Amino acid sequence: TMLMDLFFDTVDVRRKRRAHFHSFMADVHARVHDWRQKRKTGAVKGDDPIAPIAADLAEDAWLLCFDEFAVTDIADAMILGRLFQALFARGVVIVATSNVEPGDLYRDGLNRALFLPFIDMIRQRMEVTKLEARTDFRLEKLSGSDVWFTPLGDESTNRLQGLFRALTGVAKGAPDHVRVFGRDVEIPEAAHNVARFNYDNLCGRPLGATDFVEIARVYHTIVLDGIPVLDPAKRNEVKRFIVLIDALYDHRVKLIAAAAAPPQAIYAGVDGHEAFEFDRTVSRLIEMQSTEYLALPHGSLSDASGDTGGIVET
């Protein structure tokens, strides 16, 4: 990611775009949806939206830089071949980072045989470079650092700020968003695939599992401030927090948090379904502070396969 960002920042190209790959594909799906809506009204004609969408993308940028190129969604897998073929035909140059080599993209995915021509296209049209270093430089930045700070206050917030700066190189990120089923979920602050939230930003508003999963897919690290001792009376907030941690854990997202108490004391309830579920949440929060967890590459555990030794986490 650092190498690609250096390239993107210094290359003398006006029409260029840098995006997390999942965000880019969310944009593509939104454009497909808009095109189909226009076709219903007769504003556009034809059966295939990919060609006009590729033309619009090429008009916006002839250099596309994608971070964390990964394919886990069949909807993405089924349109990527036609999309990239149309982009290449229009002279678009693509630079990307990925945790896997092209041959392992969409491994064990549904109807993967239909995806294999896209892998061949990547190998023919793009130069694949392996970075063999076994050092996870992002983990080095967290090495020797706590990632769960208590109690809440200026000191904890300052520790979060220091780690955010260490991970991103900036003191403050910019507003961002992820797209979920045609709507935008606002991200208050993000930089270099690190997102920063206050507890109320995530658990105090009506977000669901799909929202948290998309956030976990897009951002490799979440910095979360202001976690209170959770009140059993606020069941919706408690449920959201449980689902949030499940999504982060499943995608091996690094969580850096400031809270009113350690994980074992973060929930005030002692009985009921939420108390039972929260035992798992506590276990995961503790594991997520371990060196072993922090060393895992970002990506869904359900998509993981084989030995990840030697993979450079982007």
GROMACS .gro file of C-alpha atoms in nm:
model
  314
    1THR     CA    1   0.000   0.000   0.000
    2MET     CA    2   0.282   0.239   0.083
    3LEU     CA    3   0.450   0.175  -0.253
    4MET     CA    4   0.128   0.222  -0.445
    5ASP     CA    5   0.042   0.539  -0.257
    6LEU     CA    6   0.390   0.681  -0.325
    7PHE     CA    7   0.339   0.604  -0.693
    8PHE     CA    8  -0.009   0.756  -0.697
    9ASP     CA    9   0.101   1.073  -0.517
   10THR     CA   10   0.401   1.137  -0.742
   11VAL     CA   11   0.290   1.018  -1.087
   12ASP     CA   12   0.228   1.310  -1.323
   13VAL     CA   13  -0.122   1.209  -1.428
   14ARG     CA   14  -0.423   1.435  -1.394
   15ARG     CA   15  -0.701   1.182  -1.450
   16LYS     CA   16  -0.625   0.929  -1.178
   17ARG     CA   17  -0.822   0.760  -0.903
   18ARG     CA   18  -0.716   0.569  -0.592
   19ALA     CA   19  -0.972   0.356  -0.409
   20HIS     CA   20  -1.011   0.056  -0.187
   21PHE     CA   21  -1.120  -0.218  -0.424
   22HIS     CA   22  -1.442  -0.295  -0.237
   23SER     CA   23  -1.537   0.074  -0.245
   24PHE     CA   24  -1.469   0.082  -0.619
   25MET     CA   25  -1.689  -0.221  -0.680
   26ALA     CA   26  -1.964  -0.072  -0.464
   27ASP     CA   27  -1.947   0.233  -0.690
   28VAL     CA   28  -1.969   0.009  -0.998
   29HIS     CA   29  -2.274  -0.172  -0.862
   30ALA     CA   30  -2.437   0.163  -0.782
   31ARG     CA   31  -2.375   0.275  -1.141
   32VAL     CA   32  -2.525  -0.050  -1.270
   33HIS     CA   33  -2.832   0.010  -1.054
   34ASP     CA   34  -2.866   0.369  -1.178
   35TRP     CA   35  -2.830   0.255  -1.542
   36ARG     CA   36  -3.105  -0.003  -1.500
   37GLN     CA   37  -3.333   0.256  -1.344
   38LYS     CA   38  -3.270   0.486  -1.641
   39ARG     CA   39  -3.341   0.203  -1.884
   40LYS     CA   40  -3.683   0.158  -1.725
   41THR     CA   41  -3.765   0.519  -1.808
   42GLY     CA   42  -3.618   0.496  -2.158
   43ALA     CA   43  -3.333   0.735  -2.077
   44VAL     CA   44  -3.077   0.477  -2.194
   45LYS     CA   45  -3.100   0.185  -2.433
   46GLY     CA   46  -2.932  -0.154  -2.457
   47ASP     CA   47  -2.902  -0.470  -2.254
   48ASP     CA   48  -2.554  -0.441  -2.101
   49PRO     CA   49  -2.459  -0.157  -1.866
   50ILE     CA   50  -2.090  -0.255  -1.846
   51ALA     CA   51  -1.973  -0.085  -2.167
   52PRO     CA   52  -2.118   0.260  -2.087
   53ILE     CA   53  -2.006   0.235  -1.725
   54ALA     CA   54  -1.652   0.147  -1.833
   55ALA     CA   55  -1.659   0.443  -2.072
   56ASP     CA   56  -1.761   0.675  -1.788
   57LEU     CA   57  -1.493   0.535  -1.557
   58ALA     CA   58  -1.228   0.574  -1.827
   59GLU     CA   59  -1.340   0.931  -1.889
   60ASP     CA   60  -1.299   1.008  -1.518
   61ALA     CA   61  -0.957   0.842  -1.481
   62TRP     CA   62  -0.722   0.652  -1.709
   63LEU     CA   63  -0.508   0.546  -1.411
   64LEU     CA   64  -0.684   0.337  -1.147
   65CYS     CA   65  -0.505   0.235  -0.825
   66PHE     CA   66  -0.679  -0.028  -0.614
   67ASP     CA   67  -0.587  -0.117  -0.257
   68GLU     CA   68  -0.659  -0.468  -0.126
   69PHE     CA   69  -0.778  -0.624  -0.450
   70ALA     CA   70  -0.989  -0.919  -0.337
   71VAL     CA   71  -1.290  -1.100  -0.479
   72THR     CA   72  -1.528  -1.267  -0.235
   73ASP     CA   73  -1.865  -1.169  -0.381
   74ILE     CA   74  -2.018  -1.360  -0.672
   75ALA     CA   75  -2.176  -1.037  -0.798
   76ASP     CA   76  -1.826  -0.888  -0.831
   77ALA     CA   77  -1.684  -1.206  -0.981
   78MET     CA   78  -1.941  -1.224  -1.257
   79ILE     CA   79  -1.884  -0.872  -1.394
   80LEU     CA   80  -1.510  -0.821  -1.339
   81GLY     CA   81  -1.401  -0.989  -1.662
   82ARG     CA   82  -1.623  -0.777  -1.886
   83LEU     CA   83  -1.551  -0.462  -1.685
   84PHE     CA   84  -1.172  -0.495  -1.697
   85GLN     CA   85  -1.178  -0.598  -2.062
   86ALA     CA   86  -1.373  -0.282  -2.142
   87LEU     CA   87  -1.139  -0.068  -1.930
   88PHE     CA   88  -0.826  -0.213  -2.091
   89ALA     CA   89  -0.979  -0.157  -2.436
   90ARG     CA   90  -1.009   0.212  -2.347
   91GLY     CA   91  -0.644   0.235  -2.245
   92VAL     CA   92  -0.699   0.238  -1.870
   93VAL     CA   93  -0.393   0.145  -1.663
   94ILE     CA   94  -0.456  -0.048  -1.341
   95VAL     CA   95  -0.221  -0.075  -1.042
   96ALA     CA   96  -0.332  -0.284  -0.745
   97THR     CA   97  -0.223  -0.436  -0.416
   98SER     CA   98  -0.352  -0.770  -0.294
   99ASN     CA   99  -0.298  -1.023  -0.019
  100VAL     CA  100  -0.313  -1.309  -0.271
  101GLU     CA  101  -0.167  -1.387  -0.610
  102PRO     CA  102  -0.408  -1.378  -0.907
  103GLY     CA  103  -0.449  -1.755  -0.915
  104ASP     CA  104  -0.595  -1.751  -0.563
  105LEU     CA  105  -0.855  -1.483  -0.629
  106TYR     CA  106  -1.210  -1.602  -0.559
  107ARG     CA  107  -1.076  -1.943  -0.455
  108ASP     CA  108  -1.356  -2.192  -0.382
  109GLY     CA  109  -1.609  -1.930  -0.492
  110LEU     CA  110  -1.943  -2.018  -0.647
  111ASN     CA  111  -1.916  -2.081  -1.023
  112ARG     CA  112  -1.543  -2.009  -1.006
  113ALA     CA  113  -1.488  -2.170  -1.347
  114LEU     CA  114  -1.659  -1.867  -1.500
  115PHE     CA  115  -1.406  -1.645  -1.320
  116LEU     CA  116  -1.091  -1.818  -1.448
  117PRO     CA  117  -1.073  -1.622  -1.778
  118PHE     CA  118  -1.045  -1.305  -1.570
  119ILE     CA  119  -0.742  -1.448  -1.390
  120ASP     CA  120  -0.585  -1.525  -1.729
  121MET     CA  121  -0.656  -1.169  -1.837
  122ILE     CA  122  -0.477  -1.029  -1.532
  123ARG     CA  123  -0.172  -1.244  -1.601
  124GLN     CA  124  -0.167  -1.138  -1.966
  125ARG     CA  125  -0.236  -0.767  -1.921
  126MET     CA  126  -0.071  -0.689  -1.586
  127GLU     CA  127   0.276  -0.742  -1.442
  128VAL     CA  128   0.249  -0.936  -1.117
  129THR     CA  129   0.515  -0.852  -0.858
  130LYS     CA  130   0.551  -1.052  -0.536
  131LEU     CA  131   0.682  -0.881  -0.223
  132GLU     CA  132   0.834  -1.169  -0.030
  133ALA     CA  133   0.907  -0.989   0.298
  134ARG     CA  134   0.768  -1.170   0.600
  135THR     CA  135   0.760  -0.856   0.810
  136ASP     CA  136   0.420  -0.699   0.864
  137PHE     CA  137   0.526  -0.337   0.893
  138ARG     CA  138   0.187  -0.233   1.024
  139LEU     CA  139   0.226  -0.481   1.309
  140GLU     CA  140   0.570  -0.333   1.378
  141LYS     CA  141   0.400   0.002   1.435
  142LEU     CA  142   0.175  -0.161   1.694
  143SER     CA  143   0.453  -0.370   1.845
  144GLY     CA  144   0.493  -0.296   2.213
  145SER     CA  145   0.173  -0.090   2.213
  146ASP     CA  146  -0.148  -0.159   2.396
  147VAL     CA  147  -0.457  -0.149   2.177
  148TRP     CA  148  -0.723  -0.127   2.452
  149PHE     CA  149  -0.702   0.178   2.676
  150THR     CA  150  -0.889   0.247   3.000
  151PRO     CA  151  -1.034   0.453   3.154
  152LEU     CA  152  -1.187   0.706   2.917
  153GLY     CA  153  -1.028   1.049   2.919
  154ASP     CA  154  -0.771   1.271   2.758
  155GLU     CA  155  -0.487   1.024   2.810
  156SER     CA  156  -0.669   0.740   2.633
  157THR     CA  157  -0.778   0.968   2.350
  158ASN     CA  158  -0.422   1.091   2.308
  159ARG     CA  159  -0.298   0.731   2.288
  160LEU     CA  160  -0.550   0.661   2.013
  161GLN     CA  161  -0.439   0.974   1.834
  162GLY     CA  162  -0.076   0.866   1.848
  163LEU     CA  163  -0.150   0.523   1.702
  164PHE     CA  164  -0.375   0.669   1.432
  165ARG     CA  165  -0.093   0.900   1.328
  166ALA     CA  166   0.160   0.614   1.337
  167LEU     CA  167  -0.059   0.398   1.114
  168THR     CA  168  -0.165   0.664   0.865
  169GLY     CA  169   0.104   0.931   0.870
  170VAL     CA  170  -0.159   1.201   0.924
  171ALA     CA  171  -0.301   1.364   1.234
  172LYS     CA  172  -0.657   1.369   1.103
  173GLY     CA  173  -0.835   1.171   0.836
  174ALA     CA  174  -1.105   1.283   0.596
  175PRO     CA  175  -1.475   1.192   0.590
  176ASP     CA  176  -1.546   0.878   0.390
  177HIS     CA  177  -1.833   0.640   0.322
  178VAL     CA  178  -1.907   0.282   0.231
  179ARG     CA  179  -2.197   0.187   0.010
  180VAL     CA  180  -2.441  -0.078   0.128
  181PHE     CA  181  -2.738  -0.175  -0.088
  182GLY     CA  182  -2.743   0.156  -0.267
  183ARG     CA  183  -2.710   0.379   0.039
  184ASP     CA  184  -2.408   0.549   0.191
  185VAL     CA  185  -2.289   0.470   0.543
  186GLU     CA  186  -2.092   0.773   0.655
  187ILE     CA  187  -1.745   0.727   0.804
  188PRO     CA  188  -1.651   1.033   1.015
  189GLU     CA  189  -1.276   1.004   0.960
  190ALA     CA  190  -1.051   0.773   0.760
  191ALA     CA  191  -0.705   0.762   0.604
  192HIS     CA  192  -0.513   0.483   0.431
  193ASN     CA  193  -0.781   0.224   0.514
  194VAL     CA  194  -0.783   0.312   0.884
  195ALA     CA  195  -1.122   0.438   1.006
  196ARG     CA  196  -1.181   0.634   1.324
  197PHE     CA  197  -1.511   0.643   1.514
  198ASN     CA  198  -1.668   0.742   1.840
  199TYR     CA  199  -1.878   0.468   1.998
  200ASP     CA  200  -2.199   0.659   1.924
  201ASN     CA  201  -2.103   0.681   1.554
  202LEU     CA  202  -2.122   0.303   1.528
  203CYS     CA  203  -2.353   0.170   1.797
  204GLY     CA  204  -2.572   0.470   1.869
  205ARG     CA  205  -2.725   0.485   1.521
  206PRO     CA  206  -2.937   0.225   1.338
  207LEU     CA  207  -2.668   0.024   1.163
  208GLY     CA  208  -2.701  -0.347   1.092
  209ALA     CA  209  -2.483  -0.648   1.028
  210THR     CA  210  -2.441  -0.572   0.656
  211ASP     CA  211  -2.316  -0.223   0.741
  212PHE     CA  212  -2.060  -0.355   0.989
  213VAL     CA  213  -1.947  -0.628   0.749
  214GLU     CA  214  -1.886  -0.374   0.473
  215ILE     CA  215  -1.691  -0.149   0.712
  216ALA     CA  216  -1.486  -0.453   0.816
  217ARG     CA  217  -1.421  -0.544   0.452
  218VAL     CA  218  -1.301  -0.197   0.360
  219TYR     CA  219  -1.089  -0.092   0.660
  220HIS     CA  220  -0.804  -0.300   0.800
  221THR     CA  221  -0.796  -0.106   1.130
  222ILE     CA  222  -1.071   0.057   1.336
  223VAL     CA  223  -0.988   0.318   1.599
  224LEU     CA  224  -1.283   0.341   1.837
  225ASP     CA  225  -1.312   0.593   2.120
  226GLY     CA  226  -1.571   0.638   2.393
  227ILE     CA  227  -1.687   0.281   2.463
  228PRO     CA  228  -1.892   0.305   2.784
  229VAL     CA  229  -1.986   0.032   3.027
  230LEU     CA  230  -2.275  -0.109   2.827
  231ASP     CA  231  -2.618  -0.074   2.984
  232PRO     CA  232  -2.838  -0.388   2.953
  233ALA     CA  233  -3.138  -0.156   2.920
  234LYS     CA  234  -2.998  -0.031   2.589
  235ARG     CA  235  -3.043  -0.365   2.416
  236ASN     CA  236  -3.015  -0.230   2.063
  237GLU     CA  237  -2.678  -0.070   2.134
  238VAL     CA  238  -2.552  -0.386   2.304
  239LYS     CA  239  -2.663  -0.600   2.010
  240ARG     CA  240  -2.493  -0.364   1.764
  241PHE     CA  241  -2.169  -0.379   1.960
  242ILE     CA  242  -2.181  -0.760   1.963
  243VAL     CA  243  -2.244  -0.772   1.588
  244LEU     CA  244  -1.973  -0.511   1.526
  245ILE     CA  245  -1.710  -0.714   1.711
  246ASP     CA  246  -1.820  -1.030   1.529
  247ALA     CA  247  -1.773  -0.856   1.193
  248LEU     CA  248  -1.434  -0.711   1.287
  249TYR     CA  249  -1.316  -1.045   1.424
  250ASP     CA  250  -1.433  -1.241   1.121
  251HIS     CA  251  -1.246  -1.003   0.890
  252ARG     CA  252  -0.940  -0.992   1.118
  253VAL     CA  253  -0.967  -0.616   1.154
  254LYS     CA  254  -0.733  -0.460   1.406
  255LEU     CA  255  -0.927  -0.280   1.680
  256ILE     CA  256  -0.765   0.003   1.875
  257ALA     CA  257  -1.008   0.123   2.140
  258ALA     CA  258  -1.058   0.345   2.442
  259ALA     CA  259  -1.318   0.219   2.688
  260ALA     CA  260  -1.453   0.283   3.034
  261ALA     CA  261  -1.342  -0.062   3.150
  262PRO     CA  262  -1.149  -0.372   3.041
  263PRO     CA  263  -1.337  -0.614   2.814
  264GLN     CA  264  -1.432  -0.839   3.107
  265ALA     CA  265  -1.613  -0.548   3.275
  266ILE     CA  266  -1.754  -0.366   2.973
  267TYR     CA  267  -2.105  -0.516   3.004
  268ALA     CA  268  -2.310  -0.459   3.317
  269GLY     CA  269  -2.566  -0.735   3.253
  270VAL     CA  270  -2.543  -1.070   3.430
  271ASP     CA  271  -2.827  -1.270   3.275
  272GLY     CA  272  -3.035  -1.291   2.960
  273HIS     CA  273  -2.946  -1.370   2.600
  274GLU     CA  274  -2.719  -1.065   2.561
  275ALA     CA  275  -2.512  -1.167   2.864
  276PHE     CA  276  -2.464  -1.512   2.715
  277GLU     CA  277  -2.365  -1.366   2.377
  278PHE     CA  278  -2.136  -1.113   2.539
  279ASP     CA  279  -1.919  -1.389   2.683
  280ARG     CA  280  -1.812  -1.460   2.324
  281THR     CA  281  -1.760  -1.090   2.261
  282VAL     CA  282  -1.532  -1.060   2.565
  283SER     CA  283  -1.333  -1.362   2.452
  284ARG     CA  284  -1.289  -1.208   2.108
  285LEU     CA  285  -1.194  -0.867   2.242
  286ILE     CA  286  -0.920  -1.028   2.450
  287GLU     CA  287  -0.795  -1.235   2.157
  288MET     CA  288  -0.796  -0.927   1.932
  289GLN     CA  289  -0.531  -0.772   2.158
  290SER     CA  290  -0.292  -1.064   2.111
  291THR     CA  291   0.020  -1.053   1.895
  292GLU     CA  292  -0.105  -1.362   1.711
  293TYR     CA  293  -0.431  -1.192   1.612
  294LEU     CA  294  -0.263  -0.864   1.520
  295ALA     CA  295  -0.029  -1.056   1.288
  296LEU     CA  296  -0.317  -1.203   1.084
  297PRO     CA  297  -0.376  -1.060   0.736
  298HIS     CA  298  -0.689  -0.854   0.683
  299GLY     CA  299  -0.969  -1.053   0.522
  300SER     CA  300  -1.266  -1.271   0.605
  301LEU     CA  301  -1.183  -1.584   0.803
  302SER     CA  302  -1.445  -1.766   0.597
  303ASP     CA  303  -1.243  -1.688   0.285
  304ALA     CA  304  -0.907  -1.789   0.430
  305SER     CA  305  -0.737  -2.094   0.288
  306GLY     CA  306  -0.392  -2.246   0.302
  307ASP     CA  307  -0.069  -2.107   0.441
  308THR     CA  308  -0.051  -1.730   0.472
  309GLY     CA  309   0.321  -1.730   0.548
  310GLY     CA  310   0.509  -1.474   0.343
  311ILE     CA  311   0.203  -1.271   0.254
  312VAL     CA  312   0.270  -0.900   0.294
  313GLU     CA  313  -0.035  -0.739   0.444
  314THR     CA  314  -0.121  -0.433   0.236
   0.00000   0.00000   0.00000
